Coordinates of C-alpha atoms in Angstrom, one line a residue:
X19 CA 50.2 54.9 175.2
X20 CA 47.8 57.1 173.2
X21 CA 44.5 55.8 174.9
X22 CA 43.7 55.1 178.4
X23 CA 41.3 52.8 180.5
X24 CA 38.0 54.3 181.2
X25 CA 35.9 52.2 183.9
X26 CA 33.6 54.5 183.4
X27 CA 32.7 53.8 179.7
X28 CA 29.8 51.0 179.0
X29 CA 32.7 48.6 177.3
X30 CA 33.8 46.0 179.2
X31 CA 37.0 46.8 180.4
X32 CA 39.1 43.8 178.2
X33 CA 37.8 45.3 175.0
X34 CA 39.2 48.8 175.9
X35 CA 42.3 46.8 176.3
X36 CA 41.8 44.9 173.2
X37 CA 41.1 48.5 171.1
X38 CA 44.3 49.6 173.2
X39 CA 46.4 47.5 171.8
X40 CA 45.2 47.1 167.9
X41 CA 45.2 51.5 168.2
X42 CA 49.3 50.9 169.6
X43 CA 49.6 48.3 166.6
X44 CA 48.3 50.8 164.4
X45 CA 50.1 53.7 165.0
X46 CA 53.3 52.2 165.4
X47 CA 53.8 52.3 168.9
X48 CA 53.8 48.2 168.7
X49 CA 56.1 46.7 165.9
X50 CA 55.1 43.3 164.7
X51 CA 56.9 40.7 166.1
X52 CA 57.6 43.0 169.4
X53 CA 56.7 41.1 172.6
X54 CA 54.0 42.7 174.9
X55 CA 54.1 43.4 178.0
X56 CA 53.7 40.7 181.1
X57 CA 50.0 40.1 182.2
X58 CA 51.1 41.6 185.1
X59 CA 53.1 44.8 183.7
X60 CA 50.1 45.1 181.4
X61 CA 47.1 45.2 184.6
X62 CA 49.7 47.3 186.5
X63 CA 50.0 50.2 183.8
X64 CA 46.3 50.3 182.9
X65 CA 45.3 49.8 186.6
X66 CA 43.3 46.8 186.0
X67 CA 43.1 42.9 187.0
X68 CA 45.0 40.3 185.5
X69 CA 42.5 38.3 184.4
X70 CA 41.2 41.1 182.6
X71 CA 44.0 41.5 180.5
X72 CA 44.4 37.9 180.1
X73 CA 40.9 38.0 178.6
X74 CA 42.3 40.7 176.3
X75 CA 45.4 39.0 175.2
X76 CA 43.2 35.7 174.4
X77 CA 40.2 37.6 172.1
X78 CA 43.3 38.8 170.6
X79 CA 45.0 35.7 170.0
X80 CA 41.5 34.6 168.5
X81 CA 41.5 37.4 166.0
X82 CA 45.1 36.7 164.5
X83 CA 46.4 39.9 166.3
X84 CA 48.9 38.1 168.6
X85 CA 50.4 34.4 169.2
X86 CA 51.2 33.2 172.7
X87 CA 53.9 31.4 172.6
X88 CA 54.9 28.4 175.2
X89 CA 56.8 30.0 178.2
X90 CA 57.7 33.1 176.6
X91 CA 54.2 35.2 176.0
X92 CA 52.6 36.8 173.8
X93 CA 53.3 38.7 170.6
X94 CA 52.2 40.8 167.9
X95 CA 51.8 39.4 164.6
X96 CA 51.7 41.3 161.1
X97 CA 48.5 42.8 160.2
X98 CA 46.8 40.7 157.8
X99 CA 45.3 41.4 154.6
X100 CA 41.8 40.5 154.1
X101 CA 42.4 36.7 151.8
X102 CA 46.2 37.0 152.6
X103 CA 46.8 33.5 152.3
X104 CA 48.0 32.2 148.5
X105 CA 45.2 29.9 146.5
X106 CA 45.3 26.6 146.5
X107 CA 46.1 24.8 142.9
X108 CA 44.6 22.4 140.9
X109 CA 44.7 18.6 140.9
X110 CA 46.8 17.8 137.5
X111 CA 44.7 15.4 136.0
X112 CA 48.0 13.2 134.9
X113 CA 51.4 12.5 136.2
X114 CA 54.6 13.6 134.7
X115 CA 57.9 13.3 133.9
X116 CA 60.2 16.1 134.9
X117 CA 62.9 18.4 133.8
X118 CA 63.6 22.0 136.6
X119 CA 67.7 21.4 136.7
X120 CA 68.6 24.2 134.6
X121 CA 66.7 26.9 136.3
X122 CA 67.4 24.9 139.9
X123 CA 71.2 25.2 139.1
X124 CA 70.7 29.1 138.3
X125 CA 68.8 29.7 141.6
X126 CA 71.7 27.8 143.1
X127 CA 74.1 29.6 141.6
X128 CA 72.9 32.9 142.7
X129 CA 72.7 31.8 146.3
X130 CA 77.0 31.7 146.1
X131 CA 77.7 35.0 145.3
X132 CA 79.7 37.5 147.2
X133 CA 77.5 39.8 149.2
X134 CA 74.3 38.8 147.7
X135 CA 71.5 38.7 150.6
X136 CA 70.4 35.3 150.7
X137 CA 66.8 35.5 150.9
X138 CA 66.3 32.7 148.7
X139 CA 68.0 29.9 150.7
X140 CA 66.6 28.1 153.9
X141 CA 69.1 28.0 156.5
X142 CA 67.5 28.6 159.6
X143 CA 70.0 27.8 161.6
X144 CA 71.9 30.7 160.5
X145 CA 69.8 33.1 163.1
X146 CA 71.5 30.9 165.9
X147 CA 74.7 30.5 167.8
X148 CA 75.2 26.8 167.0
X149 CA 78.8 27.6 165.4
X150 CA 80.4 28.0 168.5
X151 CA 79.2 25.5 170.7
X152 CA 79.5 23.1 168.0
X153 CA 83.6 23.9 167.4
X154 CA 84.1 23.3 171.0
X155 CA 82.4 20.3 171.1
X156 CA 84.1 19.2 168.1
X157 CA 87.8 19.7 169.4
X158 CA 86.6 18.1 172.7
X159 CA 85.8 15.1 170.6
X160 CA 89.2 15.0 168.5
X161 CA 90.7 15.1 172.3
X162 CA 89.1 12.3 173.8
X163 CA 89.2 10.2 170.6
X164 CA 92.2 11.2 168.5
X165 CA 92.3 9.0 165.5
X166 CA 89.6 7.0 165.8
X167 CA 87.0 10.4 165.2
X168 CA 88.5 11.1 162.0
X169 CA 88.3 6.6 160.8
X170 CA 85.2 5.8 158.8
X171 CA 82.2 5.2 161.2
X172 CA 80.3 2.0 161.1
X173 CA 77.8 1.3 157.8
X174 CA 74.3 2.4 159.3
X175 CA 75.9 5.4 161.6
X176 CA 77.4 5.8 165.2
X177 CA 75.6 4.0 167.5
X178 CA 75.5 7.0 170.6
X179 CA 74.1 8.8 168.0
X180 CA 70.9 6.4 167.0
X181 CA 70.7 5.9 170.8
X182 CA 69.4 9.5 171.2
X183 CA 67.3 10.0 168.5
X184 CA 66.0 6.7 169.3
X185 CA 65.1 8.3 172.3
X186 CA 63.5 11.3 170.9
X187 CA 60.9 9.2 169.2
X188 CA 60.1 7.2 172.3
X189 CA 58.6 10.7 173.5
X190 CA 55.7 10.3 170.9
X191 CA 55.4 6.4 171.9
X192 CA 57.4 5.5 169.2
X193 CA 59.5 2.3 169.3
X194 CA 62.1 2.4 166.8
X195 CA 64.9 -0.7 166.9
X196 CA 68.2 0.4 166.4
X197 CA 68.9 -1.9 163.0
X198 CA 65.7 0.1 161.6
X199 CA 67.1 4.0 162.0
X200 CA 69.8 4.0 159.3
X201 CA 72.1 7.3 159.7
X202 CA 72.7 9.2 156.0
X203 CA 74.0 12.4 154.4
X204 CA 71.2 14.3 155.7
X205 CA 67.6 14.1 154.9
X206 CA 68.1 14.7 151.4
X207 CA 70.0 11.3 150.9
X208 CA 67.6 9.4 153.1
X209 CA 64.6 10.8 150.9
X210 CA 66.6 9.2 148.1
X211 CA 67.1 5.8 149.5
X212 CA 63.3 5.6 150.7
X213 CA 62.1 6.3 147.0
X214 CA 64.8 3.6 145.9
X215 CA 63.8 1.2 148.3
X216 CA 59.5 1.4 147.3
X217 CA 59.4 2.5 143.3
X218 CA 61.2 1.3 140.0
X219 CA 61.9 3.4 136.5
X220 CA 58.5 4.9 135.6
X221 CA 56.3 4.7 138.4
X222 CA 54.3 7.2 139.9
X223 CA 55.3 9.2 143.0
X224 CA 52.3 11.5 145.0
X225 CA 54.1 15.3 146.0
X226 CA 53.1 18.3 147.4
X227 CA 52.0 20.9 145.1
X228 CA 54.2 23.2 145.9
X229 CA 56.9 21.1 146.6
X230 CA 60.6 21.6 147.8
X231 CA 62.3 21.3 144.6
X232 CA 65.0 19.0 146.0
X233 CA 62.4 16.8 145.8
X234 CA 61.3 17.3 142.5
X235 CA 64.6 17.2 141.2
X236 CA 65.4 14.0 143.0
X237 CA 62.4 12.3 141.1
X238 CA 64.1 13.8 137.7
X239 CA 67.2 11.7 138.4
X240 CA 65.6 8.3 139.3
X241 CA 63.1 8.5 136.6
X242 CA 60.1 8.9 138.4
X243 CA 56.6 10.7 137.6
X244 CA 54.9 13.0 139.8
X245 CA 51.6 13.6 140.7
X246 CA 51.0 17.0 142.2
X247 CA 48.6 17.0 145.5
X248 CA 47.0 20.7 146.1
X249 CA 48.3 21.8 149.6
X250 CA 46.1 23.8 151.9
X251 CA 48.3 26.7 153.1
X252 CA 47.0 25.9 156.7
X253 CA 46.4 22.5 156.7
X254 CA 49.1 20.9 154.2
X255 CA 47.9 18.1 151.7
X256 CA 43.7 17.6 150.7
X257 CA 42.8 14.5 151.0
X258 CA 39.9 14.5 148.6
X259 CA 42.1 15.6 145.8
X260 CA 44.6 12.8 146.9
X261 CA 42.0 10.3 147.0
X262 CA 40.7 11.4 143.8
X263 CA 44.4 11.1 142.3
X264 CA 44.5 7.2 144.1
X265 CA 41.1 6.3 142.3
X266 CA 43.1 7.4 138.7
X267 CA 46.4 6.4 139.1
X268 CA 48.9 3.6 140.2
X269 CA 50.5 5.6 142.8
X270 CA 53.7 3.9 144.5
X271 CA 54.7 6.0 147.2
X272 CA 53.4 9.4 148.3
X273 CA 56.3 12.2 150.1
X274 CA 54.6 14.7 152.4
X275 CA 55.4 16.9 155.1
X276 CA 52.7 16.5 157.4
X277 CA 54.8 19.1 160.2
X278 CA 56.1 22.5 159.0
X279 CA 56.0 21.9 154.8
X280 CA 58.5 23.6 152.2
X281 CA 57.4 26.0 151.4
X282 CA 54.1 26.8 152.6
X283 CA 54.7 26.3 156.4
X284 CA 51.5 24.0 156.8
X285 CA 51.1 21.8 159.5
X286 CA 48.3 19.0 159.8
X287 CA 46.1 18.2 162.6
X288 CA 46.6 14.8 164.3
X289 CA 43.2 13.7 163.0
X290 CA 44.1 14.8 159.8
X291 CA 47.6 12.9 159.6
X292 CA 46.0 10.1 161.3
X293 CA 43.6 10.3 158.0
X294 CA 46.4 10.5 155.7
X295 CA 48.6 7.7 156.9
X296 CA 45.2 5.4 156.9
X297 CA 44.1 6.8 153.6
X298 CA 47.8 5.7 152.0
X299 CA 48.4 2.4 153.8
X300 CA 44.8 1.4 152.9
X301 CA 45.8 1.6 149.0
X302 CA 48.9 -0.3 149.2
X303 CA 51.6 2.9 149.0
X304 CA 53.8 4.2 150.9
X305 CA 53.9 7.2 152.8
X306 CA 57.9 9.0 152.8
X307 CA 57.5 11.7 155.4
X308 CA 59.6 14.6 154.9
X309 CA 60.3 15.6 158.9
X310 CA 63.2 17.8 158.6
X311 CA 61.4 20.7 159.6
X312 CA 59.6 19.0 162.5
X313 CA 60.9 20.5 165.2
X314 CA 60.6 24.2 164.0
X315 CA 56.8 24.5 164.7
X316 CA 56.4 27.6 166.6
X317 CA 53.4 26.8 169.0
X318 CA 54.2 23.3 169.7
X319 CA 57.8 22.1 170.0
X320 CA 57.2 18.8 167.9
X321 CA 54.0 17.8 167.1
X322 CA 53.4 13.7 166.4
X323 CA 55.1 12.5 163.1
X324 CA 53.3 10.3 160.5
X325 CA 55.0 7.6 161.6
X326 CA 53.1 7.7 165.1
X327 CA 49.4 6.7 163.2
X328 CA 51.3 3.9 161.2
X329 CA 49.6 0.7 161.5
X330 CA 50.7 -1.1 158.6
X331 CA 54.7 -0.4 158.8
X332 CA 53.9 1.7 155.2
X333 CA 55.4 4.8 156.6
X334 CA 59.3 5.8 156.2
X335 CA 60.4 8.8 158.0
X336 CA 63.4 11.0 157.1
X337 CA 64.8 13.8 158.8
X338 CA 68.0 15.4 159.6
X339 CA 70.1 17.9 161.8
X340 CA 70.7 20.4 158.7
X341 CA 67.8 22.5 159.5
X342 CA 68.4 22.6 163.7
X343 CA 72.2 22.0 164.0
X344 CA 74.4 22.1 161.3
X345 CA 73.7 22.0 157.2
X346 CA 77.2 21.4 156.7
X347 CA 77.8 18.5 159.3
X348 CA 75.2 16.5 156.8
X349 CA 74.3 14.0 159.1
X350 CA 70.5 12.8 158.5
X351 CA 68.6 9.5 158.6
X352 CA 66.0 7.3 158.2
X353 CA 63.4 5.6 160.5
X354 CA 63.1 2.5 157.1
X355 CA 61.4 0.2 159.6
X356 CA 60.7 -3.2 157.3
X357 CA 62.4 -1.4 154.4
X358 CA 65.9 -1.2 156.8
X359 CA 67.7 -4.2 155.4
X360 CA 67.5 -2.7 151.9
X361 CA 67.9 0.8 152.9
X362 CA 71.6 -0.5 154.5
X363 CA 72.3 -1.7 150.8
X364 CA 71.8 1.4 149.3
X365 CA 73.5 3.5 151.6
X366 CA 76.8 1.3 151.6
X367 CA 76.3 1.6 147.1
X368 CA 75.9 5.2 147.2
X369 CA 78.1 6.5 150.3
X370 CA 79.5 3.5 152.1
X371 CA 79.3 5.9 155.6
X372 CA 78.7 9.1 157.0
X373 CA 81.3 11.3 158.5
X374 CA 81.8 9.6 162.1
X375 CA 83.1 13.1 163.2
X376 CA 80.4 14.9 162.9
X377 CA 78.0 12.3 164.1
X378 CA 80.0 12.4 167.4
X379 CA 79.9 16.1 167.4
X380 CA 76.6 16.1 167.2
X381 CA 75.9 13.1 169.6
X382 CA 77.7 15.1 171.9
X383 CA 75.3 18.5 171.6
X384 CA 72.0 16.7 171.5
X385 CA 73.0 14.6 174.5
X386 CA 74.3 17.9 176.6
X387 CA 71.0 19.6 176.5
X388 CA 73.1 22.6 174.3
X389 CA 70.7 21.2 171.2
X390 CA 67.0 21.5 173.2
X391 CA 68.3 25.0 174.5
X392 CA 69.4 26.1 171.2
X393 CA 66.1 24.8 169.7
X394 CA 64.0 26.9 172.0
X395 CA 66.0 29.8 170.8
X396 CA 66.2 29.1 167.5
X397 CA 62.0 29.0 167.3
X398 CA 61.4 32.2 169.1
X399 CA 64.0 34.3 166.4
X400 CA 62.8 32.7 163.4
X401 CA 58.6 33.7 164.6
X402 CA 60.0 37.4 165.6
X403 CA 61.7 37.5 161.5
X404 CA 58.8 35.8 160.5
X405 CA 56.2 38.6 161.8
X406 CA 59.2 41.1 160.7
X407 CA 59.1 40.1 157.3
X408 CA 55.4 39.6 156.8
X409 CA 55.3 43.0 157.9
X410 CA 58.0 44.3 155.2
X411 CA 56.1 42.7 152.6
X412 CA 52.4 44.2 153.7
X413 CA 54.5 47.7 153.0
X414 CA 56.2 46.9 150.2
X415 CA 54.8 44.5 147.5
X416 CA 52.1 45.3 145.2
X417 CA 48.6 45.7 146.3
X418 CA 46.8 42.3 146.3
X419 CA 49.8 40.1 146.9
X420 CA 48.9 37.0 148.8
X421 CA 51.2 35.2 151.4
X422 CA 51.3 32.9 153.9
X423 CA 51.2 33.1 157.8
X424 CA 53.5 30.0 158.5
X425 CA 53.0 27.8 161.8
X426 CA 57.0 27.0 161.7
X427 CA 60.1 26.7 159.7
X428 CA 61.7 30.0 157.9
X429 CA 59.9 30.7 154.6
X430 CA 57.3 32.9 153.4
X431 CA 55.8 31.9 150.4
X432 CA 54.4 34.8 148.2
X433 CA 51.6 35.2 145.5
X434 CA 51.9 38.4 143.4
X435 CA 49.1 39.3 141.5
X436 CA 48.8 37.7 137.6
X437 CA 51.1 40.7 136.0
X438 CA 54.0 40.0 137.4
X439 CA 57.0 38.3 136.2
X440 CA 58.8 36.2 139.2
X441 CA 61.4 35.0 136.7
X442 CA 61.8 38.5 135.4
X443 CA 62.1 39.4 139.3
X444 CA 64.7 36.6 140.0
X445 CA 66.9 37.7 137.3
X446 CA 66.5 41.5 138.1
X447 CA 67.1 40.8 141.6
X448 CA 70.3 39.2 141.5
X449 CA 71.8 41.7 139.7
X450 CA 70.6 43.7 142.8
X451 CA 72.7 41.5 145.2
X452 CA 69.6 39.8 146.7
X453 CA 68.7 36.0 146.2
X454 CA 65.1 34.8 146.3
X455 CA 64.0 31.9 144.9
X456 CA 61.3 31.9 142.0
X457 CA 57.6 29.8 142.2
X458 CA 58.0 27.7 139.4
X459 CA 60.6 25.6 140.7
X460 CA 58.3 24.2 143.4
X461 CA 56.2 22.8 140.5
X462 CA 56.7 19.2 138.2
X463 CA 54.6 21.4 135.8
X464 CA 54.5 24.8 134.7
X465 CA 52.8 26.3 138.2
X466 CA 53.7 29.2 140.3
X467 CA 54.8 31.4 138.3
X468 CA 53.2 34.5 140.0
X469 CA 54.7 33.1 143.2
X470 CA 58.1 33.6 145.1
X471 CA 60.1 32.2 148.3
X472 CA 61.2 34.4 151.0
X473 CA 63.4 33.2 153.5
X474 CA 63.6 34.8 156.6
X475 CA 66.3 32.2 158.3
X476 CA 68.9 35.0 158.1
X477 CA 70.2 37.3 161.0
X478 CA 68.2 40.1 161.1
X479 CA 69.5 43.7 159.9
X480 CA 69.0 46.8 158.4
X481 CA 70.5 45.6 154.8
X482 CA 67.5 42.7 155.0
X483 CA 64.9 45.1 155.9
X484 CA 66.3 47.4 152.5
X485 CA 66.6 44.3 150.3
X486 CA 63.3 43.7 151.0
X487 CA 62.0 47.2 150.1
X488 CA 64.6 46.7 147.3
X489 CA 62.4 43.7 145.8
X490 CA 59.1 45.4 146.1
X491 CA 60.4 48.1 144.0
X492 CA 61.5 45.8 141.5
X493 CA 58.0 44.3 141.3
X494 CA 57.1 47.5 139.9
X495 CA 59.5 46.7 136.8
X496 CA 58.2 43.3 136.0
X497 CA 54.6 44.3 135.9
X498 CA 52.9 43.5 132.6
X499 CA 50.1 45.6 130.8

């Protein structure tokens, strides 16, 4: 340590501790995302109490320099840049109609090609060790059962499986019935079915803004308009501009992602939800919560879903195991509540059943215990890439670049400054080998265009850490003027 402890000194003795650590952070002696030491290691090497560095490690949580995490400690975060966080948009005065497939399929297509670095998808699950675990499981299964894994499964999903999901909402106080969760294709069919179940040809649909652009290209196929909702980077969705867009416009059904959004990483406040769900129910809509990244929050393992403040059974909530599990299993569903007996219809007309094998997989690693201990893991690597990478970018992008400090999931959303071409980037960066995915497709309009998505749900290595560098660099060749 390049400072010491002086009792002597008129400071108390926690803010030589505090100016200890930012000086380490500084310097380089602490990395972001590097754990520090135990309260105890901590009093022991300085020669002081415990409770003054616990004092320490607090003001520093309060200034942004560290996160405590549950049952792990604390760590150091990224330095921040003074108004680091991106600017919120404006409310579009008028809903639209919408057309992103061709540059969609082109950021698809990139994410498929041999040895690109995949910083552009968002796979979180990739920085675990589900793979294994799951292939045991999985042959366990096919010896137990035989033929009947690999049958079709029954219409609204396996039945041990919606038996212990069921009981993961029970531990918010939420009483689902069994004939109201319908098992899909993952969340993205489930999202699907809900908007099929509460809007026709041409009504108006309430999104985030940005928006995952799954979403957005979902809407495109069922000939839907969108309304685009300014997000708060912090806080997720503004409810004045949303009330402002209910007073102007016959909106149907609203789809928000009230825990851990794509891509901004927001997550609201239990009042706040509690305000939305009111506000939405109140006007005759319907709320389609978008949980899938619910229980990737950092600080709090899953905090309440929407579907908790419902009052008026106006709320549908979709999630899946893509994001936690297994994106390839595809197994997902939907909590449709009075919507259920139509939901059932549409699921038998668009996929009859999902795959009963991996349902039984997966009924079989949630109900082990391997899912919640892969989950605890899974959170603490995705916030250590997550400080990593906001690092990265503090040394790398252009001065002035704005991102976001995410609360959970795996992406970093970025604002460049107005003279920079993201498309340009995207194109220039493929060639590269590295995949990211540009701003504009998280808009119905014409927005984000200064903006990029950065995934950090990727093991961590040295060829990241380049193809990072690599990208500032290529900033440099986009700039305009």
């Amino acid at each position: 340590m390049s400072r010491t402890i002086n009792k002597q000194r008129a400071v108390y003795l926690y803010q030589q501790v505090v100016d200890l650590i930012k000086d380490m952070q500084q310097h380089g002696t602490l990395n972001a995302g590097e754990k520090l030491p135990s309260l105890r290691a901590m009093a022991q090497k300085l020669s002081v109490s415990i409770p003054t560095v616990q004092q320490a490690y607090q003001e520093l949580e309060r200034q942004g320099v560290v996160s405590a995490r549950e049952k792990s400690g604390f760590y150091l975060n990224a330095a921040v840049l003074p108004c680091s966080q991106p600017k919120r948009s404006r409310l579009a005065r008028s809903p639209v109609a919408v057309n992103k497939q061709a540059l969609i399929e082109q950021v698809f297509d990139g994410l498929h090609q041999p040895g690109v670095i995949p910083l552009g998808i968002a796979n979180p699950v990739a920085v675990s060790a589900t793979d294994k675990v799951l292939s045991r499981t999985m042959r366990k299964v096919m010896n137990a059962a035989g033929d009947q894994a690999i049958n079709y499964g029954p219409l609204d999903g396996f039945a041990p499986l919606k038996k212990e999901i069921i009981g993961r909402y029970l531990d918010f106080a939420i009483g689902v019935n069994s004939d109201e969760l319908v098992i899909t294709n993952g969340a993205q069919e489930a999202l699907n079915i809900a908007l099929q179940c509460v809007t026709q040809m041409g009504d108006i649909v309430a999104i985030e803004s940005p928006c995952y652009f799954g979403i957005i290209e979902m809407i495109e196929s069922l000939g839907l308009k969108a309304i685009e909702i300014p997000m708060c980077p912090e806080e997720g969705v503004c409810a004045d501009d949303l009330a402002r867009a209910f007073a102007e416009h016959d909106i149907k059904a609203c789809i928000f992602s009230t825990t851990i959004s794509n891509p901004l990483g927001s997550q609201m406040s239990d009042e706040r939800r509690q305000q939305l769900v009111r506000m939405i129910e109140e006007r005759g809509a319907v709320l389609i919560e978008d949980d899938v990244y619910g229980e990737l929050a950092y600080e709090h393992s899953h905090a309440k879903p929407a579907q908790y403040f419902s009052r008026k059974g106006q709320v549908i909530t979709c999630s899946s195991l893509s994001k936690t599990a297994a994106p390839s299993y595809r197994v997902g569903w939907m909590i449709a509540g009075k919507y259920a007996a139509q939901a059932r219809r549409l699921k038998r007309a668009i996929s009859c059943s999902s795959s009963l094998m991996n349902q039984w997989t997966l009924y079989e690693f949630m109900s082990s215990g391997d899912y919640d201990k892969n989950l605890r893991t899974l959170r603490q690597r995705l916030a250590l890439n997550k400080e990593r990478m906001r690092a990265l970018v503090l040394q790398h992008f252009p001065e002035k670049t704005r991102m976001t400090n995410p609360k959970g999931g795996c992406v970093l959303w970025l604002q460049l400054p107005s003279q920079y071409d993201v498309i340009e980037l995207f194109h220039l960066a493929l060639d590269a080998g590295i995949s990211i995915t540009p701003g504009s497709i998280f808009s119905a309009t014409d927005k984000y265009r200064q903006c990029v998505r950065l995934s950090y749900g990727i093991p961590w290595s040295d060829k990241v850490e380049v193809a990072v560098a690599r990208l500032g660099a290529l900033c440099q060749q986009v700039r305009k003027g």
